[in-house]
C-alpha positions in Angstrom: 130.1 275.1 71.9 127.1 277.5 71.8 124.5 277.2 69.1 121.8 279.7 68.2 118.4 278.5 69.3 116.9 279.2 65.9 118.8 276.4 64.2 116.5 273.6 63.0 117.7 270.2 61.8 115.3 268.0 59.9 116.3 264.4 60.4 116.5 262.5 57.1 115.6 258.8 57.1 119.3 258.1 56.6 120.3 260.1 59.6 117.5 258.7 61.7 118.7 255.2 60.9 122.0 256.0 62.7 120.1 256.8 65.9 118.9 254.5 68.6 115.1 253.9 68.9 113.1 251.7 71.2 113.8 248.8 68.9 117.5 249.1 69.2 119.0 246.1 71.1 120.0 246.8 74.7 123.6 247.5 75.8 124.4 244.7 78.2 128.0 245.5 79.0 127.1 248.4 81.3 126.3 249.0 84.9 122.6 249.5 85.7 120.7 249.9 89.0 118.8 246.8 89.8 117.0 248.2 92.9 117.4 250.4 95.9 119.5 248.6 98.5 116.6 248.7 101.0 114.2 247.0 98.5 116.1 243.7 98.5 116.1 241.6 101.6 115.3 238.0 102.6 112.1 237.9 100.5 112.6 236.7 96.9 112.1 239.7 94.5 111.2 239.3 90.8 112.5 242.0 88.5 112.9 242.2 84.7 116.0 244.1 83.4 117.0 244.4 79.8 114.3 241.9 78.9 115.8 239.3 81.3 113.7 237.9 84.2 115.7 238.0 87.4 115.3 237.0 91.1 117.0 239.0 93.7 117.6 238.4 97.5 120.1 238.7 100.2 122.1 236.0 101.9 122.0 235.6 105.7 125.2 237.6 105.7 123.5 240.5 103.8 125.1 239.9 100.4 122.8 240.8 97.5 122.3 238.0 94.9 120.9 238.3 91.4 120.1 235.2 89.3 117.9 234.0 86.4 114.3 233.7 87.5 113.8 230.2 86.3 114.5 226.6 87.3 116.8 224.7 84.9 114.4 221.8 85.1 111.1 223.1 83.8 111.6 226.9 84.0 109.4 227.5 87.0 110.0 231.0 88.3 112.3 230.9 91.3 110.8 234.2 92.6 107.7 232.1 93.3 109.7 229.6 95.3 111.4 230.0 98.7 114.6 230.6 100.5 116.2 228.0 102.7 119.3 229.5 104.3 121.2 231.0 101.4 119.7 228.6 98.8 116.6 228.8 96.7 114.3 225.7 96.6 112.2 225.6 93.5 108.5 225.7 94.3 107.7 223.2 91.5 109.9 220.1 92.0 112.2 221.1 94.8 115.4 221.6 92.9 117.8 223.6 95.0 120.3 226.3 93.9 123.1 228.1 95.7 123.9 231.8 95.5 126.0 231.3 92.4 123.2 229.6 90.5 124.6 226.1 90.8 122.1 223.2 91.1 123.1 221.4 94.3 120.1 219.1 95.0 117.5 217.2 93.1 115.0 215.6 95.5 113.8 212.9 93.0 117.3 211.3 92.8 120.2 210.8 95.1 122.9 212.0 92.7 122.6 215.7 91.7 123.8 216.4 88.1 127.1 218.2 88.0 127.7 221.4 86.0 124.0 222.3 85.8 122.7 225.6 86.9 121.4 229.0 86.0 123.1 232.3 85.4 124.1 234.6 88.2 125.0 238.3 87.7 127.7 240.5 89.2 126.1 242.9 91.7 127.8 245.8 93.6 126.3 247.8 96.4 127.2 251.5 96.6 125.3 253.5 99.3 121.5 253.2 98.6 121.9 251.6 95.2 122.5 248.0 93.9 124.3 248.1 90.6 124.1 245.0 88.3 126.1 243.9 85.2 124.0 242.1 82.7 126.7 241.4 80.1 129.9 239.5 79.9 130.9 239.0 83.6 134.6 239.1 82.6 134.1 242.7 81.6 132.3 243.8 84.9 134.9 246.4 85.9 133.8 248.2 89.0 136.0 251.2 88.0 133.4 251.8 85.2 130.6 252.1 87.8 129.0 255.6 87.4 129.0 256.2 91.1 127.9 259.5 92.5 129.9 260.3 95.7 127.6 263.2 96.7 124.8 260.6 97.4 126.8 259.4 100.4 128.4 262.7 101.4 127.1 263.9 104.8 127.2 267.4 103.6 124.4 266.6 101.2 120.8 265.7 102.3 119.1 263.2 99.9 115.7 261.8 99.3 114.8 259.1 96.8 111.9 257.5 94.9 110.9 254.9 92.3 108.6 254.8 89.3 107.7 251.9 87.1 107.8 253.9 83.9 105.6 252.9 80.8 108.1 254.4 78.3 111.4 253.7 76.5 114.7 254.6 78.2 115.9 256.4 75.1 113.0 258.8 75.3 113.8 259.4 79.0 117.4 260.3 78.2 116.2 262.7 75.5 113.7 264.2 78.0 116.6 264.9 80.4 119.2 266.1 78.0 117.1 269.1 77.0 114.9 270.5 79.8 113.1 272.9 77.5 110.0 270.9 78.5 110.1 272.3 82.0 108.3 275.4 80.8 105.4 273.4 79.4 105.1 269.8 80.7 106.0 271.1 84.2 104.2 274.5 84.0 102.4 273.9 87.3 105.3 272.5 89.3 109.0 273.4 88.5 108.7 275.3 85.3 108.9 279.0 84.6 107.8 280.9 81.5 111.3 282.1 80.6 113.0 278.7 80.6 112.9 277.6 77.0 114.2 280.9 75.5 117.2 281.1 77.9 120.7 280.8 76.3 122.4 277.5 76.5 125.8 275.9 75.8 126.6 272.4 74.5 129.4 270.0 75.2 129.5 267.1 72.7 133.3 266.6 72.4 133.6 263.4 74.4 132.0 260.2 73.1 129.6 258.9 75.7 129.4 262.1 77.6 126.9 264.8 76.5 126.0 268.0 78.3 123.7 271.0 78.0 124.0 274.0 80.3 121.3 276.6 80.4 121.5 279.9 82.2 118.1 281.5 83.3 119.3 284.8 84.6 117.5 286.8 86.0 114.4 284.9 86.7 111.7 284.3 89.3 112.0 280.8 90.8 109.1 278.4 91.0 107.9 277.8 94.6 109.8 274.6 95.1 113.1 276.6 94.7 112.0 280.0 95.8 110.5 278.8 99.1 113.5 276.6 99.9 116.3 279.0 99.0 114.5 282.2 100.2 115.1 283.8 96.8 111.5 284.9 96.1 112.0 288.0 93.9 112.7 288.4 90.2 116.5 288.6 90.6 117.3 284.9 90.9 119.8 283.0 88.9 119.1 279.4 87.9 122.0 277.6 86.2 121.1 274.1 85.0 123.4 271.4 83.7 122.0 268.2 82.2 124.6 265.4 81.7 124.3 262.0 80.1 126.8 259.9 82.0 126.0 256.4 80.9 123.1 254.4 79.4 121.9 253.9 83.0 122.5 257.3 84.5 121.7 261.0 83.9 122.5 263.8 86.3 120.9 267.2 86.5 122.7 269.8 88.6 121.4 273.3 89.5 123.0 276.3 91.1 120.8 279.1 92.5 121.8 282.5 93.8 120.3 286.1 94.1 121.9 288.4 91.5 120.8 291.4 93.6 123.3 290.5 96.3 127.1 291.2 96.0 128.9 288.2 94.5 131.4 287.9 97.4 128.6 287.7 100.1 125.6 286.1 98.5 124.7 282.5 99.4 124.9 279.9 96.7 122.7 276.9 96.7 123.3 273.6 94.8 121.2 270.5 94.0 121.9 267.3 92.2 119.4 264.8 90.9 120.5 261.4 89.8 118.0 260.1 87.2 118.8 256.3 87.2 117.4 254.6 84.2 117.2 250.9 83.9 115.4 249.4 80.8 112.9 246.7 81.7 111.6 246.1 78.1 111.7 248.1 75.0 108.6 250.0 76.2 109.1 250.1 80.0 111.8 251.0 82.5 112.7 251.1 86.2 113.2 254.8 87.1 115.0 255.3 90.3 115.7 258.9 91.5 118.0 260.3 94.1 117.8 264.0 94.8 120.3 265.9 97.0 120.9 269.4 98.3 123.8 271.1 100.1 121.6 273.5 102.1 119.1 273.4 104.9 120.2 269.8 105.6 118.6 269.7 109.0 115.3 271.2 108.0 113.0 268.2 107.8 109.9 270.1 106.8 111.7 271.8 103.9 113.0 268.4 102.8 109.5 266.9 102.8 108.1 269.9 100.9 110.9 269.7 98.3 110.4 265.9 97.9 106.7 266.2 97.4 107.0 269.0 94.8 109.8 267.3 92.9 108.2 263.9 92.7 105.0 265.4 91.5 107.0 266.9 88.7 108.8 263.6 88.0 105.4 261.9 87.8 104.5 264.4 85.1 107.5 263.1 83.1 106.3 259.5 83.6 102.7 260.3 82.5 103.9 262.5 79.6 106.3 260.0 78.2 103.8 257.3 78.7 101.5 259.3 76.5 104.3 259.8 73.9 104.9 256.0 73.9 101.2 255.4 73.0 101.5 257.8 70.0 104.6 256.1 68.7 102.7 252.8 68.8 100.3 254.2 66.3 102.5 255.9 63.7 103.2 254.4 60.3 106.3 254.4 58.1 105.7 257.9 56.9 106.3 259.3 60.4 109.3 261.6 60.8 110.6 264.1 63.4 112.6 267.3 63.4 115.3 268.3 65.8 116.4 271.7 66.8 119.7 273.1 68.2 118.9 272.1 71.8 118.4 268.5 70.6 122.0 268.1 69.6 123.0 266.3 72.8 120.1 263.9 72.5 120.9 263.2 68.8 124.6 262.5 69.8 123.4 260.2 72.6 121.2 258.2 70.3 124.0 257.8 67.8 126.3 256.7 70.6 123.8 254.1 72.0 123.1 252.8 68.5 126.8 252.3 67.8 127.5 250.6 71.1 124.4 248.3 70.7 125.3 247.4 67.2 128.9 246.6 68.2 127.8 244.4 71.0 125.4 242.5 68.7 128.2 241.9 66.2 130.5 240.6 69.0 127.8 238.2 70.2 127.2 236.9 66.7 130.9 236.4 66.2 131.2 234.4 69.4 128.3 232.2 68.4 129.5 231.7 64.8 133.2 232.0 65.2 133.1 234.5 62.3 134.5 238.0 62.8 133.7 241.0 60.6 
């Protein structure tokens, strides 16, 4: 579907009530990235995900473990305790837990209470990423993992980074679903003055998958792309696809080529960026990024230049959305926003997340009360 960029949609309060905000409950029955694989080792690591305090570590065999970050005795943080083999010994009273969260020793008495422990969470390692399931463990289906095979493909050269982001994950998904802001927020890094006005196409047919494709042809590429592809003139093509794949993952894919060259002989360059979004609280998130390219794989200097330039741009997102978060803190009930045609994927995403979050909340209430709707 293609919509004219002049369309303006004013969100009524009724329509806005159907969309997720930073106050919408989290979706727990979903895969999120807990950390980069290399960040979790034999040191106890504290991390908050979906408002839950966790402790992460690896067993002596290298298996990643994620558990509640509290002792069942007096709630001392286990991340401030120590590892003994594959077990955690609480740093307060010495209670010991195995890798499944079971209490297996109480030093102050000979008999350890049975059936006592803390929650552990399913965790799956795929390439450089540790994926965690925070919801019902019976629903932790690995086939639903939004894995990106290109990250581990030897034909793709990848670099990665992490930001502790002072903003809400809904706003970040909105930011990524319409990259109009490249022309303005990223004017000094990866933006170009013709980006926002370029034609775009929308794909909103499949629930839970939303896409915006923008064609900037012809254009002059910003240095990070012009210098790395060698397309430095005004005849470049920049085809950008933004895709919402899950509440925890967004992918941006770009194709570059020189329109001045014959189609059958011109080189075509591709990049993917996995924007990996894990809510920490309703106003902060863990933002992992993996960026890959299928060209100049052996050029270390080019890779370092691209990484430096791109992560400077990603930092602009972090700072910009942090500033946005501060404004939202101060608005009153009269506050409203408008949406335009290019916001259609973001609006669809927010409606989808709200529906899923509400459905999960109803199911949790039904389990607690035994009453179904």
